Coordinates of C-alpha atoms and ligand atoms in Angstrom, one line a residue:
X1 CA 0.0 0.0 0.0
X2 CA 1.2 3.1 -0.9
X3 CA 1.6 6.2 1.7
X4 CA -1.3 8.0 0.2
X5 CA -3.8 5.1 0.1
X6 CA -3.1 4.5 3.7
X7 CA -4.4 8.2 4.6
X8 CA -7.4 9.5 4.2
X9 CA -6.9 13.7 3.9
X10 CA -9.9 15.0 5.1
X11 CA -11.0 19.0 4.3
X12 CA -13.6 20.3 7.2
X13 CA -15.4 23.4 6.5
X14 CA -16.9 25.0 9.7
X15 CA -15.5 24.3 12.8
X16 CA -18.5 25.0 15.0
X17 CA -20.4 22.4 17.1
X18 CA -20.1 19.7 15.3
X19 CA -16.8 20.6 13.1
X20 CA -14.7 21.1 15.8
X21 CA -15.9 18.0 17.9
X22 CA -15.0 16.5 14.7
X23 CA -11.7 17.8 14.2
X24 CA -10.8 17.4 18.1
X25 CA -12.0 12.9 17.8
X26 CA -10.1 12.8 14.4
X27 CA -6.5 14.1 16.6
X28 CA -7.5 12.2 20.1
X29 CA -9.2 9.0 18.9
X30 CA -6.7 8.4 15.8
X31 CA -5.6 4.8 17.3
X32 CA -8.8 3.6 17.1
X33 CA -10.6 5.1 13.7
X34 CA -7.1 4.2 11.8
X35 CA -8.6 0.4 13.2
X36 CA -11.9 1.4 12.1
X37 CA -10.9 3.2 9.2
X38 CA -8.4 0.9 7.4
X39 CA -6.6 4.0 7.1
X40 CA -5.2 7.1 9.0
X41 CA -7.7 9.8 9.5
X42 CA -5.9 13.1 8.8
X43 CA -7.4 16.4 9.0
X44 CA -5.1 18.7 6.3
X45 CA -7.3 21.2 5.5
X46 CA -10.0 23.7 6.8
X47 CA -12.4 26.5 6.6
X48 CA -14.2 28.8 9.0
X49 CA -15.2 32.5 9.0
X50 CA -12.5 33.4 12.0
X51 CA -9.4 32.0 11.7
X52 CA -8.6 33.8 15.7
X53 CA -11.2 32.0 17.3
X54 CA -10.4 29.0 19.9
X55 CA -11.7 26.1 18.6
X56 CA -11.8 22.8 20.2
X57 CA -9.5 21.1 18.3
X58 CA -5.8 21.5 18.0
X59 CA -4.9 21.7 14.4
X60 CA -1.6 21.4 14.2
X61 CA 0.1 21.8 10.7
X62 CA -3.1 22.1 9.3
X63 CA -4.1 24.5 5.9
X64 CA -6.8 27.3 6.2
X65 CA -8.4 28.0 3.1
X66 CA -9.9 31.6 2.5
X67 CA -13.0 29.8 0.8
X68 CA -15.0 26.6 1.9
X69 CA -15.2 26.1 -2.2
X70 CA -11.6 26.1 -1.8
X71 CA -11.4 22.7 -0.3
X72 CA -13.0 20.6 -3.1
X73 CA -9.5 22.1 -5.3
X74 CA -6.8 20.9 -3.3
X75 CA -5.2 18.3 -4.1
X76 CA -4.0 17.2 -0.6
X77 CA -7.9 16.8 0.3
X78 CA -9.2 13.2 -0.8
X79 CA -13.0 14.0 1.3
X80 CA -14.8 17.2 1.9
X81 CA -17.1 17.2 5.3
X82 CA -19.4 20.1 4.9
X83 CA -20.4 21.0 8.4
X84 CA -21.2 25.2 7.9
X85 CA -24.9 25.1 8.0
X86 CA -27.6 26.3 5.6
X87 CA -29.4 25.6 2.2
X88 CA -27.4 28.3 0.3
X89 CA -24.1 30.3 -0.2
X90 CA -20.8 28.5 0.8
X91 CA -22.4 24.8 2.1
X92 CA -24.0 24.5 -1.2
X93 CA -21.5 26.0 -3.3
X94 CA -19.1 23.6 -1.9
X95 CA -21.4 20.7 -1.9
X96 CA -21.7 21.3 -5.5
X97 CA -17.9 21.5 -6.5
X98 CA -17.1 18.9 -4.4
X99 CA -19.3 16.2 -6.3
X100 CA -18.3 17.9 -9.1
X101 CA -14.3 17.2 -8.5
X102 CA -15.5 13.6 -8.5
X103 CA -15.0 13.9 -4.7
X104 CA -16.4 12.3 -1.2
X105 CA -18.9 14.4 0.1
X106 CA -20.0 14.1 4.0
X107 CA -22.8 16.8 5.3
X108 CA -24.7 17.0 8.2
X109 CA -26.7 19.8 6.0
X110 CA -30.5 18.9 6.8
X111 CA -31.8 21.8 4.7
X112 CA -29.7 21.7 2.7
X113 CA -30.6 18.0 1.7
X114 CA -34.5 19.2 1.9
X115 CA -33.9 22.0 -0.4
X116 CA -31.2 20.2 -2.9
X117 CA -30.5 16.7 -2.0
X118 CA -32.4 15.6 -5.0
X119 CA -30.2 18.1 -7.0
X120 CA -27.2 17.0 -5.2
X121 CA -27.8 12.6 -5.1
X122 CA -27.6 13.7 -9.0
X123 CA -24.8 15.1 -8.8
X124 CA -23.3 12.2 -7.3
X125 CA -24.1 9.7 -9.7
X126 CA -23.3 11.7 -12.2
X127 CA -19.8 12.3 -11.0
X128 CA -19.5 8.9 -9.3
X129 CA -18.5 10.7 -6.3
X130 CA -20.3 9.3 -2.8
X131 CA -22.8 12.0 -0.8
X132 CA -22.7 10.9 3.1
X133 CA -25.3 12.5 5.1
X134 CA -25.6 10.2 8.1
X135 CA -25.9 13.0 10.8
X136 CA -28.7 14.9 9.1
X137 CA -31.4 13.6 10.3
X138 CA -31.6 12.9 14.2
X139 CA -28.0 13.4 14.9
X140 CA -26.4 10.3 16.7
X141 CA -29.2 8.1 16.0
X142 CA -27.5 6.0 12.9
X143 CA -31.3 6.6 10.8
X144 CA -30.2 7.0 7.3
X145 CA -28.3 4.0 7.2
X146 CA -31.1 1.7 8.9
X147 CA -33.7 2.9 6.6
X148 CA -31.1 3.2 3.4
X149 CA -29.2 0.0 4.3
X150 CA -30.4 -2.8 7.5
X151 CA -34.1 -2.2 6.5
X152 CA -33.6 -1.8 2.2
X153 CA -35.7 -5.4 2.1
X154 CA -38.7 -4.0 3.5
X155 CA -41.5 -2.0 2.1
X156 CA -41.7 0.6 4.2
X157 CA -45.7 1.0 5.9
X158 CA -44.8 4.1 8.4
X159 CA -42.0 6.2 9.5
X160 CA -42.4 9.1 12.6
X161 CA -40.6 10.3 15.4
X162 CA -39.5 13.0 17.6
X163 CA -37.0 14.9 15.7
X164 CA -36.9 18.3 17.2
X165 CA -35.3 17.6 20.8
X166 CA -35.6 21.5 21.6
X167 CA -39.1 21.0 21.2
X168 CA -39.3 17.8 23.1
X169 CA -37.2 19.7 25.9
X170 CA -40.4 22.2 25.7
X171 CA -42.8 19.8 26.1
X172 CA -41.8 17.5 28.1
X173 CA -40.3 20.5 30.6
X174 CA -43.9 21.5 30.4
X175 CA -45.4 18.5 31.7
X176 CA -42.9 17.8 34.4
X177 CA -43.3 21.2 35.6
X178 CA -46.8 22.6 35.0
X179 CA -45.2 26.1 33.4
X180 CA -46.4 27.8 30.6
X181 CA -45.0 27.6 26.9
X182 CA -42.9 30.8 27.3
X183 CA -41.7 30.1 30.4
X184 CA -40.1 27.0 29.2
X185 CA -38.9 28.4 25.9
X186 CA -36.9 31.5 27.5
X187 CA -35.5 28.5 30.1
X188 CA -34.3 26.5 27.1
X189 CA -33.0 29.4 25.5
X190 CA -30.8 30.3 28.4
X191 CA -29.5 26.3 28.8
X192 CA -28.8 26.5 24.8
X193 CA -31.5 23.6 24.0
X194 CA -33.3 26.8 21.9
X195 CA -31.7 29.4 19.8
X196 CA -32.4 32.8 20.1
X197 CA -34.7 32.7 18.0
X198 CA -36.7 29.6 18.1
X199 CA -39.0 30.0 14.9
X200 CA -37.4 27.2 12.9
X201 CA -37.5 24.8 15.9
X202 CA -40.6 25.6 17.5
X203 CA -42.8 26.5 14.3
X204 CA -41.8 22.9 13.2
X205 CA -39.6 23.4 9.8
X206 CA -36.5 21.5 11.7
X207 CA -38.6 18.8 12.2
X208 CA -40.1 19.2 8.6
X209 CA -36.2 19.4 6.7
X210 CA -35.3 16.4 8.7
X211 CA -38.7 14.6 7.4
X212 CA -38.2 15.1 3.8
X213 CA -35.4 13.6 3.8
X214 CA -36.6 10.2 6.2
X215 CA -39.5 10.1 3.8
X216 CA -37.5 10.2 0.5
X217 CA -35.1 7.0 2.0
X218 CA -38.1 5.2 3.5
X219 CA -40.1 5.0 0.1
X220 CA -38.0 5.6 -2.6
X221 CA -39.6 9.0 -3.4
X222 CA -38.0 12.6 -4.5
X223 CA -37.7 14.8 -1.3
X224 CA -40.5 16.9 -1.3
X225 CA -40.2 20.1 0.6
X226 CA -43.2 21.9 -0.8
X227 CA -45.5 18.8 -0.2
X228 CA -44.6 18.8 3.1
X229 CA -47.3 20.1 5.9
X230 CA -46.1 21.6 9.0
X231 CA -47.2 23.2 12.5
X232 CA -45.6 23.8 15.6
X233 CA -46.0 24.2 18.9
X234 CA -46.3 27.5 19.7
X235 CA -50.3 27.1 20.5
X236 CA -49.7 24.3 23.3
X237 CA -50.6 25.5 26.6
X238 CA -50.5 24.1 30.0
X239 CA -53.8 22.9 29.9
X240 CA -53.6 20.6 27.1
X241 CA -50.5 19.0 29.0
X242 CA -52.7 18.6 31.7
X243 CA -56.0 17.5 29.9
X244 CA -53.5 15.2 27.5
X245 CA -52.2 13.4 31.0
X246 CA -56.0 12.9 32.3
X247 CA -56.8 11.4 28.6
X248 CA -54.1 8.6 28.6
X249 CA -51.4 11.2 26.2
X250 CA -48.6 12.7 25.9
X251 CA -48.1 15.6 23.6
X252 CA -45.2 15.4 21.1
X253 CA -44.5 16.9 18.2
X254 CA -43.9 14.4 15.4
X255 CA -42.7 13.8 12.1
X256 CA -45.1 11.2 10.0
X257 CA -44.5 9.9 6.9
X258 CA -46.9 7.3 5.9
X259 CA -48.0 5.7 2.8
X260 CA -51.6 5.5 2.1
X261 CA -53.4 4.0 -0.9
X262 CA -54.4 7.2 -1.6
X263 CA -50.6 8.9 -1.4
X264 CA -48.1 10.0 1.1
X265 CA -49.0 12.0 3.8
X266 CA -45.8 14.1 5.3
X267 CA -47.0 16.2 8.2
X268 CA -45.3 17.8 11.2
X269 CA -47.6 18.7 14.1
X270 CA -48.1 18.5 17.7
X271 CA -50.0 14.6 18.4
X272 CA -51.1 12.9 21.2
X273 CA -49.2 10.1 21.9
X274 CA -51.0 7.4 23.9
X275 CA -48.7 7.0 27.1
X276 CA -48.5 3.0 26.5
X277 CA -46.4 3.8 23.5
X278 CA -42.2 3.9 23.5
X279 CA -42.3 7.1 22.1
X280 CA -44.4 9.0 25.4
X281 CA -41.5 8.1 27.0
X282 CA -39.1 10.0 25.4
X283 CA -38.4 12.8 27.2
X284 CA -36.4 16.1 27.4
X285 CA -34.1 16.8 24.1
X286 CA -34.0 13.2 23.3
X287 CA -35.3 12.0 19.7
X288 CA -36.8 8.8 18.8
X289 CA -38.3 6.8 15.3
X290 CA -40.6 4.4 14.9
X291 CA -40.8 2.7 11.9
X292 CA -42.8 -0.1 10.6
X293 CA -41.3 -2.0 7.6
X294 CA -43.4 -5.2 5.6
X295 CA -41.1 -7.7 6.7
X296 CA -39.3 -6.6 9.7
X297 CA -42.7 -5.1 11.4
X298 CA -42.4 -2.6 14.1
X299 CA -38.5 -1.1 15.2
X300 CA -38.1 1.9 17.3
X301 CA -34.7 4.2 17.6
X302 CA -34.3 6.2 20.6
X303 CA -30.9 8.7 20.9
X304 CA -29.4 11.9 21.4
X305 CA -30.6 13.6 18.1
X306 CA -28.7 16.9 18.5
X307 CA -25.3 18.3 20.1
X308 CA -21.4 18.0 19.5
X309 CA -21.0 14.1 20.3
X310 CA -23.8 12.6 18.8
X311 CA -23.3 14.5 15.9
X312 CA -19.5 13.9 15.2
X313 CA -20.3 10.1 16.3
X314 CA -22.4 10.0 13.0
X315 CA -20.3 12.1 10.5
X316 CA -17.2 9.8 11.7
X317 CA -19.1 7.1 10.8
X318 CA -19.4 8.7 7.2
X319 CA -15.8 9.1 7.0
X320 CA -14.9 5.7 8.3
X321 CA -17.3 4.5 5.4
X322 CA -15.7 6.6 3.1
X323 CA -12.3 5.2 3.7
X324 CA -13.4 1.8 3.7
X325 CA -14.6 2.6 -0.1
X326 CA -18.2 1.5 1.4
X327 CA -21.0 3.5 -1.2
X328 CA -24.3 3.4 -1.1
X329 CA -27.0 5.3 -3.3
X330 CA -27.3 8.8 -1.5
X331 CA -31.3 8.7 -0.9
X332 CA -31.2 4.8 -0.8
X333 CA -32.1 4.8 -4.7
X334 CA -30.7 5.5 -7.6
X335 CA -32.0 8.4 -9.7
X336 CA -33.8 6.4 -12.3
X337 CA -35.3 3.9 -9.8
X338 CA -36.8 7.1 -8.2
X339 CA -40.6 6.9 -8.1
X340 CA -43.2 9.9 -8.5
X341 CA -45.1 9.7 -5.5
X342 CA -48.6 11.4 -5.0
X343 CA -49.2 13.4 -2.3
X344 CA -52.1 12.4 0.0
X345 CA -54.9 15.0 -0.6
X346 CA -55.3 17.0 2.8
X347 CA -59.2 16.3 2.6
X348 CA -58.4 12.2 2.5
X349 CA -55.9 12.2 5.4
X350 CA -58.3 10.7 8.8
X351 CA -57.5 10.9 12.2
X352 CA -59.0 11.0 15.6
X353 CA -58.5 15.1 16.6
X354 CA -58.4 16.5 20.5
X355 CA -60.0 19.9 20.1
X356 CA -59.9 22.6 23.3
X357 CA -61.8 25.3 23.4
X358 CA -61.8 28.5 26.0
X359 CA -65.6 29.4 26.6
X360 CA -67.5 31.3 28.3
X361 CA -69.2 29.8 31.4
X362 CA -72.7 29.9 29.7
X363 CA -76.2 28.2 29.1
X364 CA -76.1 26.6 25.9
X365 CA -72.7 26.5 24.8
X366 CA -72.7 23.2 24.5
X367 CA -75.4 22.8 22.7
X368 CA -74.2 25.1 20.2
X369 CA -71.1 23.2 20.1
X370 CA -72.7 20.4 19.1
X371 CA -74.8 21.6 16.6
X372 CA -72.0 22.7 14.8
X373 CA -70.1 19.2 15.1
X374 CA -73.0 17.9 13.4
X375 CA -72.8 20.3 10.4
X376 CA -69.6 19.2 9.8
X377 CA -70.8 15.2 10.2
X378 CA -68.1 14.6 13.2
X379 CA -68.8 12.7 15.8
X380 CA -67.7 13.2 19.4
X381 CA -65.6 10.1 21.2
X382 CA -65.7 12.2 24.6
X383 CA -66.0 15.5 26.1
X384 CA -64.7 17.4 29.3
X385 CA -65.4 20.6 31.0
X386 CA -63.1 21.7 33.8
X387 CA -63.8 23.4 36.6
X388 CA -66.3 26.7 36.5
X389 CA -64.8 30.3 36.2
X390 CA -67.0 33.3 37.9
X391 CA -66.4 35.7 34.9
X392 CA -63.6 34.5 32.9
X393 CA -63.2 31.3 30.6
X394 CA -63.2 27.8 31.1
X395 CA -61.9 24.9 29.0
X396 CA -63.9 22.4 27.1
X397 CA -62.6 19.4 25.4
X398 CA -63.4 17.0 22.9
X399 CA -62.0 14.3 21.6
X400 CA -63.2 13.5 18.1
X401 CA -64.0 9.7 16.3
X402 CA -61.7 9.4 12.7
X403 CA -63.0 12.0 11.0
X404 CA -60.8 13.6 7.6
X405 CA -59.1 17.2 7.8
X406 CA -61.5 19.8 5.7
X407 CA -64.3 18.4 7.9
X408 CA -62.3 19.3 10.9
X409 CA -60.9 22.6 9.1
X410 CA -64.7 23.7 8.5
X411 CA -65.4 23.0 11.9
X412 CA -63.0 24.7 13.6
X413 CA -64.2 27.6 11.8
X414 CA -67.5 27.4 12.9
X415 CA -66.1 27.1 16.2
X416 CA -63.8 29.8 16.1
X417 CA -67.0 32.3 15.3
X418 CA -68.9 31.4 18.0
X419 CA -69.5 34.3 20.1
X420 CA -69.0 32.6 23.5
X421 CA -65.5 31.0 22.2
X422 CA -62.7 33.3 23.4
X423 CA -59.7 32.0 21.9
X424 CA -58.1 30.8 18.9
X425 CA -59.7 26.8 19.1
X426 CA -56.1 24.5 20.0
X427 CA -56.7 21.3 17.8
X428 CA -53.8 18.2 18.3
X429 CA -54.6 15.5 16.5
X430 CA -54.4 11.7 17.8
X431 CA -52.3 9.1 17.3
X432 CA -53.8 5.5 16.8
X433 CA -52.6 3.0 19.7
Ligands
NAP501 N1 -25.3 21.3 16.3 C1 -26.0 20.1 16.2 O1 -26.3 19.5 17.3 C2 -26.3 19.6 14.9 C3 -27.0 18.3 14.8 C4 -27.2 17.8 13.6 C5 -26.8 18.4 12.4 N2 -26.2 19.6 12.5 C6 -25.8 20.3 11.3 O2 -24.4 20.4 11.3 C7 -24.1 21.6 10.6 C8 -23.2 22.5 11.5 O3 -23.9 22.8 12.6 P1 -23.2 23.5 13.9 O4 -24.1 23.4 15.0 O5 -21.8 22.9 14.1 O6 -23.1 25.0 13.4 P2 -22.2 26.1 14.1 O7 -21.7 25.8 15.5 O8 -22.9 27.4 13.9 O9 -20.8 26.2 13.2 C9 -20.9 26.6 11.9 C10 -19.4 26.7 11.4 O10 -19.4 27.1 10.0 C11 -18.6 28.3 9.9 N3 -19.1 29.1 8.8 C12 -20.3 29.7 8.7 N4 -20.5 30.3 7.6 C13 -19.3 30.2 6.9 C14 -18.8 30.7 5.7 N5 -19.5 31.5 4.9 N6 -17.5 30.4 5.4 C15 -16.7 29.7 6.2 N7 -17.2 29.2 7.3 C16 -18.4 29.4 7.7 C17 -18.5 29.0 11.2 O11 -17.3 29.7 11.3 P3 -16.9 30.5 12.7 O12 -16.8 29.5 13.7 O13 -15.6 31.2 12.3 O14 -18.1 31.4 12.9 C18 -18.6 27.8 12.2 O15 -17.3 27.3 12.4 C19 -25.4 22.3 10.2 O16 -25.7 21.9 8.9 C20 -26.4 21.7 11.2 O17 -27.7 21.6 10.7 C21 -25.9 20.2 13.7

């Protein structure tokens, strides 16, 4: 073997979170990847935006390049890990390059895989160049390479989870301590589980980028940002942790991909997760998926789906593959095996729906209520009314049988106008035991 086939030269770009945690296992651990690897692991080039700041890895006798593009053009650079962050500028510019020097690509990238990773699984079969992009989704949970690779005999039925572990934190925080939303959030925000500004956690598109790309993998379908559906969980207040607890749930917000006759549905929302299920168990910024495949039937992944270890555990685990020569189709097909996939009409998508309402403490609310249930031809599984308030609101909660989405959306509306309803109506729907 020849010196150079018994290194692997590795370019990082971004030195953050995850590129420094990188970096820093590639110069302590380098007994044990070089075992792993087949190689030595060798970091000789990298890129950042401050070449002053302390980072957590040495980097002795390593390059800086003025340009993350830079690092798909040297020629002492055999793989490129992109770990700078976002769909555009310099992470895609040198995702792009990088395939198309007929180079190893490794990303932890999650948008930009839901924005381009059809684009970019082109790209490298075009080129013949390997895209790894194991700590995308649900950082060290190994998910990519169970759905792409240990489950690839199976039709895949159903794939959710918890992907969003600041919003778990929320949530769960919420529960265990009775606070209110915004309390929680400005908590998290100060521990660093939330970022200072929360919108893409808490409004669900995390959870949405990181979907996409699960659902592409588990059915051999083009990642479909636009046909995705998402909310967040911004409307969740104490009460509904409260009423969720008396009903037998927990709230979580989850990421479902399933496959219907009538298409795939791809929707991140708050659910109510009955609490003799794995997943109501999964607490604080933890992440979890369930998956059900035609021959291997139900498997569930629980992990740490965020934060400097996990996520330098998964993109070694790209590198190691990389220097083992190990290749596998980036989205678990290859572009001509890539099947149009119709999306599941909003109005043909069922489930059970938890509805709260803030009313006033009246004669005949509930009557009206009902009335307007009927319109809409839903039926009611159950219905609670806490408490009563001398002047000011009280809660009233239903829980609806199977019923499809526009019924419920035409509902709600009807509910919302009611004079007596004070609030914005809070709708979760229910997942089936
Ligand atoms: N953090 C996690 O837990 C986690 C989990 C799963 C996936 N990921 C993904 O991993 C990637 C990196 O995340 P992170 O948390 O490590 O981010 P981060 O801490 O913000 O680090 C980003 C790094 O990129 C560098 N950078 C940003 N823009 C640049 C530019 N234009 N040119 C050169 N360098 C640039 C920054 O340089 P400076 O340091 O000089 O500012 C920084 O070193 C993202 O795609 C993220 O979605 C992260």
């Amino acid at each position: 073997m020849s010196k150079q086939q018994e290194t692997l030269r590795i370019g990082i770009a971004g030195l953050g979170t995850v590129g420094g945690e990188v970096a820093r296992l590639i110069e302590t651990e380098d007994a044990h990847l070089h075992m792993r690897a087949g190689k030595k692991l060798v970091v000789t080039a990298v890129a950042a935006r401050d070449r002053t700041k302390k980072r957590a890895a040495a980097l002795k006798n390593v390059a800086w390049v003025d340009k993350p593009v830079d690092l798909a053009n040297r020629n002492d650079v055999d793989v490129v890990v992109e770990l700078i962050g976002g769909h555009e500028g310099a992470a895609r510019d040198l995702a792009e390059a990088t395939l198309k020097k007929r180079k190893p690509l490794v990303t932890a990238n999650k948008a930009l895989l839901a924005h381009y990773g059809q684009a970019l699984a082109g790209l490298s079969e075009a080129y013949d160049a390997p895209l790894y992009c194991e700590a995308a989704v649900a950082g060290g949970i190994p998910v990519i390479k169970t759905l792409r690779e240990a489950l690839a005999g199976n039709t895949m039925l159903e794939v959710y989870g918890i992907l969003n572990g600041t919003c778990n934190y929320i949530l769960s925080t919420m529960r265990q301590s009775g606070r209110t939303f915004a309390d929680v959030l400005g908590e998290a925000q100060k521990l660093g589980y939330a970022e200072a500004d929360p919108t893409f956690d808490i409004d669900g598109m995390d959870a949405g980028h990181k979907l996409v790309i699960l659902s592409a993998l588990a059915y051999g379908a083009p990642v479909n940002l636009p046909g995705l559906k998402a909310d967040g969980i911004r409307a969740i207040s104490a009460n509904d942790i409260l009423f969720a607890d008396e009903l037998g749930y927990r709230i979580k917000l989850l990421g479902i991909a399933r496959m219907t006759p009538q298409g795939l549905m791809q929707r991140v929302a708050p659910y109510m997760v009955p609490q003799n299920s794995a997943l109501a168990h999964v607490d604080g910024v933890m992440n979890a998926i369930y998956m059900q495949g035609s021959a291997v039937g139900p498997l569930t992944l629980i992990g740490r789906g965020a934060g400097a270890g996990p996520t330098a555990s998964a993109v070694l685990s790209d590198i190691i593959d990389c220097a083992r020569g190990r290749q596998a189709s980036a989205l678990a097909v290859s572009s001509q095996h890539v099947k149009a996939v119709n999306m599941l009409p909003d109005e043909m998508s069922e489930s059970a729906f938890y509805v709260r309402l803030m009313v006033m403490d009246k004669p005949g609310v509930l009557a009206e209520l009902a009335a307007i249930l009927r319109d809409a031809r839903i039926s009611i599984q159950s219905l609670l009314q806490k408490g009563r308030a001398e002047a000011g609101p009280v809660a009233v909660v239903f829980i609806t049988h199977d019923t499809n989405e526009k019924a419920m959306a035409d509902a709600l509306l009807g509910l919302a106008k009611m004079q007596t309803v004070l609030e914005p109506p809070c709708l979760i729907r229910i997942l089936p035991d």
